[in-house]
Short mmCIF file of C-alpha atoms and ligand atoms in Angstrom, two decimals:
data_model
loop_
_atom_site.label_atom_id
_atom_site.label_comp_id
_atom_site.label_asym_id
_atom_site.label_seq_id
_atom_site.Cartn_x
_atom_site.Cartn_y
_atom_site.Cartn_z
CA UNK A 1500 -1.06 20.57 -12.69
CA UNK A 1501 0.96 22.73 -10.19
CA UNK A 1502 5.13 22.53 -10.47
CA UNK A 1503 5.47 23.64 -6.83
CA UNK A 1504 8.08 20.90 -6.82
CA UNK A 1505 10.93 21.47 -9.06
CA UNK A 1506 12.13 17.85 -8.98
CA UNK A 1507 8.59 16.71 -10.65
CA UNK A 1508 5.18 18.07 -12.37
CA UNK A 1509 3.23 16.16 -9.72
CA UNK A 1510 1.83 18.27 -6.90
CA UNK A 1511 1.15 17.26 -3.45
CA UNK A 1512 -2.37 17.04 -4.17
CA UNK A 1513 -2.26 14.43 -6.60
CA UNK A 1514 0.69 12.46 -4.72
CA UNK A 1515 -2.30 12.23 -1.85
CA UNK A 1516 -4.99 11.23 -4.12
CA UNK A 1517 -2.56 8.55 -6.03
CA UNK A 1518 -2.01 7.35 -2.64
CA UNK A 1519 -5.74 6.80 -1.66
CA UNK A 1520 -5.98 5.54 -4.93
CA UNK A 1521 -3.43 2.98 -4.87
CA UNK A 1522 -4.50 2.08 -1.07
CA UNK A 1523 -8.07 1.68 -1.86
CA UNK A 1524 -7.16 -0.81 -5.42
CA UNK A 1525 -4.87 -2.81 -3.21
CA UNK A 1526 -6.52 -2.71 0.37
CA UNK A 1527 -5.12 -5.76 2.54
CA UNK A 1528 -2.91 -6.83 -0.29
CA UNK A 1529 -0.33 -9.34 1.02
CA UNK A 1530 3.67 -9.16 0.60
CA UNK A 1531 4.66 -11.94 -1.83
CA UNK A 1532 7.66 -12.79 0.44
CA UNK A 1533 6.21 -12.58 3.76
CA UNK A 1534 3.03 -12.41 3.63
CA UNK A 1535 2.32 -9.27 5.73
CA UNK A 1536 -0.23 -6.51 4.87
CA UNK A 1537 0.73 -3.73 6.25
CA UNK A 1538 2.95 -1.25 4.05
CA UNK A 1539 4.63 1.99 4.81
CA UNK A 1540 6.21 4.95 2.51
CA UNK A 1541 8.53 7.44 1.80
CA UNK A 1542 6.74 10.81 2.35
CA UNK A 1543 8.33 14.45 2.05
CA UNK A 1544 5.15 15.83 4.84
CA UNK A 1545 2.62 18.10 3.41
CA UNK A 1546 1.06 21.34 4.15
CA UNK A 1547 -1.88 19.02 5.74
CA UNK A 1548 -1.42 15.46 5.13
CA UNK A 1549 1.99 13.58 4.46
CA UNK A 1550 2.54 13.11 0.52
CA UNK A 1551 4.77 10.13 -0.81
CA UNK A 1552 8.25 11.18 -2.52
CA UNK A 1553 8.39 10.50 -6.28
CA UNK A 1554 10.97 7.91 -7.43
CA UNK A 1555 11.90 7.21 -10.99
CA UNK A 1556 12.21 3.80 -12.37
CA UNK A 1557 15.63 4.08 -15.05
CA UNK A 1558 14.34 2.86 -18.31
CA UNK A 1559 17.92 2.63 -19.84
CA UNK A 1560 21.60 2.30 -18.42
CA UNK A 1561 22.73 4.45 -21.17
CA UNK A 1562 24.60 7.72 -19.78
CA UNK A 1563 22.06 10.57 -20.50
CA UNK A 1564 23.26 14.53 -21.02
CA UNK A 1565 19.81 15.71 -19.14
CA UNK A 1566 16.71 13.57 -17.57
CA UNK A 1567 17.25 9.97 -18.20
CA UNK A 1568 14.14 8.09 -20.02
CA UNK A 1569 12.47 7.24 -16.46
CA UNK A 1570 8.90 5.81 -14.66
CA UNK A 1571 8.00 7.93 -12.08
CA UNK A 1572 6.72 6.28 -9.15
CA UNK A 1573 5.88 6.17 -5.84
CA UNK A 1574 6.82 3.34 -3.68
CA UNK A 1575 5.10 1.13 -1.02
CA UNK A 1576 7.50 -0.70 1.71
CA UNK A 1577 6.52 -4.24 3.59
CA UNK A 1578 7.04 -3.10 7.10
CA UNK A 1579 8.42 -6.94 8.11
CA UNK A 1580 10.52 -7.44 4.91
CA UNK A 1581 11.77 -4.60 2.82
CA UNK A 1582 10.02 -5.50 -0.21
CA UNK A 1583 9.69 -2.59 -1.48
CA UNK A 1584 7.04 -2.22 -4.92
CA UNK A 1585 6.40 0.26 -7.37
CA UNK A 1586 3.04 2.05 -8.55
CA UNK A 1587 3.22 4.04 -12.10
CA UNK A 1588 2.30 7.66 -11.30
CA UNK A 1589 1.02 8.50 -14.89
CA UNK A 1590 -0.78 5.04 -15.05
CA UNK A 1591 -2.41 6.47 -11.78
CA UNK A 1592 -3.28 9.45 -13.13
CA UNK A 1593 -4.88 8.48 -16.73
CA UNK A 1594 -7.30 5.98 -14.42
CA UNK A 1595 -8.28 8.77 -11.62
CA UNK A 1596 -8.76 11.13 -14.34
CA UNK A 1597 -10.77 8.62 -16.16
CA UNK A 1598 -12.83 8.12 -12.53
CA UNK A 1599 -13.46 11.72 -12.57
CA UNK A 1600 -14.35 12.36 -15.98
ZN1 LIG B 169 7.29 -8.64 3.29
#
């Protein structure tokens, strides 16, 4: 796995693939509070296609000297609402991997 990106071990390949993957497993899923199906993210751009940004879920409110204990994530916004939801990055990975193994 490349570290081009100092903030995370997750490369811009991957972040495109976890997309598809995530889009693909939840194609025409509906926002629980609106109802609407179309959903938008946070993306940093790409060399050739857009990538989403990496956020991290805290997993403690404990003051940390160093990385926090966190879920990185990316995020999916309802475009009528705001809802925004979260998709586990290494729960992502262990089920592509497991797709392509
Ligand atoms: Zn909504």
């Amino acid at each position: 796995m490349s570290t081009d990106r100092p903030d995370h071990p997750y490369d811009g390949n991957f972040l495109h693939e976890a997309l598809q993957y995530v889009a693909a497993k939840t194609n025409n899923a509906k926002c629980p509070f609106c109802g609407n199906t179309n959903w938008t993210y946070e993306n940093e751009g790409g060399v050739l296609v857009p990538v989403p940004k990496v956020a991290y879920v805290p997993m403690s409110n404990r003051a940390f000297f160093g990385p926090a204990p966190a879920i990185p994530v990316i995020t999916l916004t309802c475009t009528e609402c705001g809802f925004v939801r979260h998709h586990n990055l290494p729960m992502v990975k262990t089920r592509i991997d497991g797709s392509n193994g």
